């Protein structure tokens, strides 16, 4: 995924909180929505942006959508930041 999409997705505090929640394991869309003081549609929009940036993966289990963190995109970001800082060659 392009770095620009990753950075744009992580620029929002709600999306950063979703990523933090997903760090502990997969969650259903409904369970994620219940943790925020906004509509399920608003949380769904945030999840869509994270998905488009490759930061989360989604799978269907019956009638539920299960979201999970895609750590490989974060690893790419960390590598770039370390290179920028001069710690990797």
Tab-separated table of N, CA and C in Angstrom:
chain	number	residue	atom	x	y	z
A	1	UNK	N	0.838	-1.187	0.000
A	1	UNK	CA	0.000	0.000	0.000
A	1	UNK	C	0.879	1.245	0.000
A	2	UNK	N	0.450	2.256	-0.686
A	2	UNK	CA	1.215	3.498	-0.669
A	2	UNK	C	1.263	4.090	0.745
A	3	UNK	N	2.426	4.587	1.083
A	3	UNK	CA	2.635	5.173	2.400
A	3	UNK	C	1.666	6.318	2.671
A	4	UNK	N	1.323	7.064	1.640
A	4	UNK	CA	0.413	8.198	1.789
A	4	UNK	C	-0.952	7.748	2.328
A	5	UNK	N	-1.475	6.634	1.835
A	5	UNK	CA	-2.762	6.123	2.325
A	5	UNK	C	-2.663	5.704	3.788
A	6	UNK	N	-1.549	5.097	4.149
A	6	UNK	CA	-1.348	4.665	5.535
A	6	UNK	C	-1.317	5.864	6.465
A	7	UNK	N	-0.539	6.862	6.105
A	7	UNK	CA	-0.425	8.049	6.955
A	7	UNK	C	-1.750	8.797	7.049
A	8	UNK	N	-2.466	8.894	5.953
A	8	UNK	CA	-3.765	9.570	5.972
A	8	UNK	C	-4.749	8.812	6.867
A	9	UNK	N	-4.749	7.497	6.778
A	9	UNK	CA	-5.651	6.692	7.604
A	9	UNK	C	-5.322	6.847	9.087
A	10	UNK	N	-4.039	6.926	9.413
A	10	UNK	CA	-3.630	7.033	10.814
A	10	UNK	C	-3.683	8.459	11.349
A	11	UNK	N	-4.020	9.417	10.510
A	11	UNK	CA	-4.061	10.815	10.951
A	11	UNK	C	-5.270	11.108	11.843
A	12	UNK	N	-6.245	10.226	11.835
A	12	UNK	CA	-7.462	10.440	12.615
A	12	UNK	C	-7.385	9.696	13.947
A	13	UNK	N	-7.678	10.370	15.077
A	13	UNK	CA	-7.581	9.703	16.380
A	13	UNK	C	-8.526	8.507	16.552
A	14	UNK	N	-9.704	8.554	15.953
A	14	UNK	CA	-10.613	7.413	16.051
A	14	UNK	C	-10.028	6.203	15.349
A	15	UNK	N	-9.450	6.400	14.182
A	15	UNK	CA	-8.848	5.286	13.453
A	15	UNK	C	-7.633	4.735	14.193
A	16	UNK	N	-6.854	5.607	14.830
A	16	UNK	CA	-5.729	5.125	15.635
A	16	UNK	C	-6.237	4.287	16.803
A	17	UNK	N	-7.349	4.692	17.400
A	17	UNK	CA	-7.923	3.924	18.498
A	17	UNK	C	-8.426	2.563	18.020
A	18	UNK	N	-9.020	2.517	16.839
A	18	UNK	CA	-9.468	1.245	16.271
A	18	UNK	C	-8.274	0.315	16.069
A	19	UNK	N	-7.184	0.844	15.532
A	19	UNK	CA	-5.973	0.043	15.335
A	19	UNK	C	-5.469	-0.478	16.677
A	20	UNK	N	-5.482	0.370	17.692
A	20	UNK	CA	-5.039	-0.044	19.031
A	20	UNK	C	-5.924	-1.162	19.574
A	21	UNK	N	-7.228	-1.046	19.396
A	21	UNK	CA	-8.155	-2.088	19.850
A	21	UNK	C	-7.880	-3.398	19.114
A	22	UNK	N	-7.680	-3.318	17.812
A	22	UNK	CA	-7.461	-4.524	17.017
A	22	UNK	C	-6.116	-5.183	17.302
A	23	UNK	N	-5.216	-4.451	17.933
A	23	UNK	CA	-3.927	-5.023	18.312
A	23	UNK	C	-4.126	-6.222	19.247
A	24	UNK	N	-5.180	-6.181	20.046
A	24	UNK	CA	-5.430	-7.272	20.991
A	24	UNK	C	-6.151	-8.458	20.354
A	25	UNK	N	-6.592	-8.313	19.118
A	25	UNK	CA	-7.219	-9.436	18.425
A	25	UNK	C	-8.396	-9.004	17.576
A	26	UNK	N	-8.872	-9.903	16.719
A	26	UNK	CA	-9.989	-9.592	15.825
A	26	UNK	C	-11.253	-9.216	16.596
A	27	UNK	N	-12.055	-8.364	15.970
A	27	UNK	CA	-13.307	-7.901	16.570
A	27	UNK	C	-14.383	-7.843	15.484
A	28	UNK	N	-15.609	-8.065	15.890
A	28	UNK	CA	-16.710	-7.870	14.952
A	28	UNK	C	-16.943	-6.367	14.789
A	29	UNK	N	-17.567	-6.015	13.683
A	29	UNK	CA	-17.884	-4.612	13.439
A	29	UNK	C	-18.780	-4.065	14.542
A	30	UNK	N	-19.759	-4.856	14.968
A	30	UNK	CA	-20.668	-4.419	16.020
A	30	UNK	C	-19.972	-4.179	17.341
A	31	UNK	N	-19.063	-5.062	17.680
A	31	UNK	CA	-18.315	-4.906	18.939
A	31	UNK	C	-17.425	-3.665	18.889
A	32	UNK	N	-16.812	-3.428	17.736
A	32	UNK	CA	-16.004	-2.208	17.585
A	32	UNK	C	-16.883	-0.970	17.714
A	33	UNK	N	-18.013	-0.985	17.030
A	33	UNK	CA	-18.917	0.174	17.057
A	33	UNK	C	-19.382	0.501	18.465
A	34	UNK	N	-19.600	-0.504	19.276
A	34	UNK	CA	-20.094	-0.294	20.637
A	34	UNK	C	-19.088	0.435	21.525
A	35	UNK	N	-17.835	0.491	21.100
A	35	UNK	CA	-16.793	1.108	21.914
A	35	UNK	C	-16.598	2.600	21.628
A	36	UNK	N	-17.408	3.142	20.732
A	36	UNK	CA	-17.254	4.544	20.343
A	36	UNK	C	-18.567	5.302	20.488
A	37	UNK	N	-18.486	6.572	20.885
A	37	UNK	CA	-19.700	7.387	21.045
A	37	UNK	C	-20.149	8.016	19.727
A	38	UNK	N	-20.332	7.171	18.719
A	38	UNK	CA	-20.774	7.635	17.401
A	38	UNK	C	-21.603	6.531	16.778
A	39	UNK	N	-22.230	6.848	15.678
A	39	UNK	CA	-23.088	5.862	15.028
A	39	UNK	C	-22.260	4.712	14.445
A	40	UNK	N	-22.930	3.593	14.266
A	40	UNK	CA	-22.279	2.443	13.634
A	40	UNK	C	-21.837	2.794	12.215
A	41	UNK	N	-22.601	3.640	11.540
A	41	UNK	CA	-22.235	4.061	10.182
A	41	UNK	C	-20.930	4.856	10.182
A	42	UNK	N	-20.741	5.698	11.188
A	42	UNK	CA	-19.507	6.478	11.280
A	42	UNK	C	-18.309	5.565	11.530
A	43	UNK	N	-18.469	4.586	12.422
A	43	UNK	CA	-17.386	3.631	12.682
A	43	UNK	C	-17.117	2.816	11.423
A	44	UNK	N	-18.164	2.446	10.708
A	44	UNK	CA	-18.010	1.702	9.467
A	44	UNK	C	-17.182	2.488	8.449
A	45	UNK	N	-17.401	3.784	8.379
A	45	UNK	CA	-16.621	4.633	7.467
A	45	UNK	C	-15.142	4.621	7.860
A	46	UNK	N	-14.873	4.715	9.153
A	46	UNK	CA	-13.480	4.651	9.626
A	46	UNK	C	-12.851	3.297	9.274
A	47	UNK	N	-13.616	2.229	9.466
A	47	UNK	CA	-13.107	0.898	9.135
A	47	UNK	C	-12.833	0.763	7.641
A	48	UNK	N	-13.671	1.364	6.836
A	48	UNK	CA	-13.471	1.333	5.387
A	48	UNK	C	-12.179	2.039	4.989
A	49	UNK	N	-11.901	3.158	5.605
A	49	UNK	CA	-10.661	3.894	5.318
A	49	UNK	C	-9.450	3.073	5.744
A	50	UNK	N	-9.528	2.443	6.915
A	50	UNK	CA	-8.430	1.589	7.375
A	50	UNK	C	-8.237	0.388	6.449
A	51	UNK	N	-9.336	-0.165	5.973
A	51	UNK	CA	-9.265	-1.299	5.044
A	51	UNK	C	-8.639	-0.871	3.720
A	52	UNK	N	-9.067	0.274	3.190
A	52	UNK	CA	-8.514	0.768	1.924
A	52	UNK	C	-7.016	1.040	2.030
A	53	UNK	N	-6.561	1.412	3.229
A	53	UNK	CA	-5.132	1.667	3.446
A	53	UNK	C	-4.369	0.372	3.729
A	54	UNK	N	-5.087	-0.741	3.838
A	54	UNK	CA	-4.445	-2.021	4.084
A	54	UNK	C	-4.113	-2.280	5.545
A	55	UNK	N	-4.558	-1.403	6.430
A	55	UNK	CA	-4.234	-1.548	7.845
A	55	UNK	C	-5.084	-2.595	8.545
A	56	UNK	N	-6.255	-2.877	8.016
A	56	UNK	CA	-7.098	-3.934	8.573
A	56	UNK	C	-7.565	-4.853	7.448
A	57	UNK	N	-7.831	-6.086	7.829
A	57	UNK	CA	-8.414	-7.073	6.931
A	57	UNK	C	-9.797	-7.401	7.459
A	58	UNK	N	-10.661	-7.777	6.585
A	58	UNK	CA	-12.029	-8.123	7.001
A	58	UNK	C	-12.392	-9.470	6.390
A	59	UNK	N	-13.087	-10.270	7.194
A	59	UNK	CA	-13.599	-11.544	6.702
A	59	UNK	C	-15.022	-11.714	7.227
A	60	UNK	N	-15.781	-12.506	6.531
A	60	UNK	CA	-17.169	-12.742	6.926
A	60	UNK	C	-17.242	-14.100	7.609
A	61	UNK	N	-17.904	-14.099	8.750
A	61	UNK	CA	-18.227	-15.344	9.451
A	61	UNK	C	-19.731	-15.338	9.674
A	62	UNK	N	-20.438	-16.056	8.840
A	62	UNK	CA	-21.895	-16.040	8.897
A	62	UNK	C	-22.404	-14.656	8.556
A	63	UNK	N	-23.108	-14.040	9.485
A	63	UNK	CA	-23.641	-12.694	9.242
A	63	UNK	C	-22.742	-11.601	9.815
A	64	UNK	N	-21.607	-11.989	10.389
A	64	UNK	CA	-20.721	-11.019	11.032
A	64	UNK	C	-19.510	-10.695	10.168
A	65	UNK	N	-19.110	-9.430	10.200
A	65	UNK	CA	-17.849	-9.017	9.601
A	65	UNK	C	-16.823	-8.951	10.722
A	66	UNK	N	-15.703	-9.644	10.526
A	66	UNK	CA	-14.640	-9.698	11.525
A	66	UNK	C	-13.462	-8.888	10.992
A	67	UNK	N	-13.029	-7.909	11.790
A	67	UNK	CA	-11.898	-7.064	11.415
A	67	UNK	C	-10.681	-7.468	12.219
A	68	UNK	N	-9.519	-7.477	11.542
A	68	UNK	CA	-8.264	-7.766	12.224
A	68	UNK	C	-7.162	-6.864	11.691
A	69	UNK	N	-6.189	-6.616	12.527
A	69	UNK	CA	-5.073	-5.749	12.186
A	69	UNK	C	-4.168	-6.432	11.173
A	70	UNK	N	-3.707	-5.689	10.201
A	70	UNK	CA	-2.703	-6.165	9.244
A	70	UNK	C	-1.387	-5.494	9.621
A	71	UNK	N	-0.618	-6.159	10.468
A	71	UNK	CA	0.605	-5.567	11.016
A	71	UNK	C	1.688	-5.353	9.968
A	72	UNK	N	1.628	-6.043	8.848
A	72	UNK	CA	2.686	-5.887	7.843
A	72	UNK	C	2.742	-4.455	7.306
A	73	UNK	N	1.606	-3.792	7.201
A	73	UNK	CA	1.592	-2.402	6.733
A	73	UNK	C	2.266	-1.508	7.770
A	74	UNK	N	2.033	-1.783	9.046
A	74	UNK	CA	2.694	-1.011	10.101
A	74	UNK	C	4.200	-1.252	10.100
A	75	UNK	N	4.609	-2.477	9.796
A	75	UNK	CA	6.035	-2.783	9.710
A	75	UNK	C	6.697	-1.990	8.583
A	76	UNK	N	6.001	-1.868	7.453
A	76	UNK	CA	6.526	-1.065	6.340
A	76	UNK	C	6.692	0.392	6.762
A	77	UNK	N	5.713	0.914	7.485
A	77	UNK	CA	5.775	2.289	7.960
A	77	UNK	C	6.945	2.462	8.927
A	78	UNK	N	7.107	1.524	9.852
A	78	UNK	CA	8.212	1.607	10.810
A	78	UNK	C	9.569	1.546	10.116
A	79	UNK	N	9.678	0.686	9.128
A	79	UNK	CA	10.926	0.587	8.369
A	79	UNK	C	11.245	1.916	7.701
A	80	UNK	N	10.246	2.523	7.075
A	80	UNK	CA	10.454	3.814	6.418
A	80	UNK	C	10.878	4.879	7.426
A	81	UNK	N	10.209	4.905	8.587
A	81	UNK	CA	10.555	5.892	9.613
A	81	UNK	C	11.973	5.683	10.132
A	82	UNK	N	12.372	4.435	10.316
A	82	UNK	CA	13.728	4.153	10.783
A	82	UNK	C	14.759	4.551	9.734
A	83	UNK	N	14.454	4.318	8.465
A	83	UNK	CA	15.349	4.746	7.391
A	83	UNK	C	15.452	6.268	7.369
A	84	UNK	N	14.331	6.933	7.558
A	84	UNK	CA	14.313	8.376	7.576
A	84	UNK	C	15.159	8.913	8.730
A	85	UNK	N	15.071	8.258	9.848
A	85	UNK	CA	15.826	8.668	11.033
A	85	UNK	C	17.308	8.325	10.885
A	86	UNK	N	17.631	7.437	9.958
A	86	UNK	CA	19.015	7.077	9.721
A	86	UNK	C	19.466	5.840	10.478
A	87	UNK	N	18.527	5.079	11.016
A	87	UNK	CA	18.887	3.886	11.778
A	87	UNK	C	19.018	2.653	10.904
A	88	UNK	N	18.512	2.682	9.696
A	88	UNK	CA	18.647	1.564	8.752
A	88	UNK	C	19.323	2.084	7.498
A	89	UNK	N	20.090	1.239	6.897
A	89	UNK	CA	20.756	1.614	5.647
A	89	UNK	C	20.283	0.729	4.533
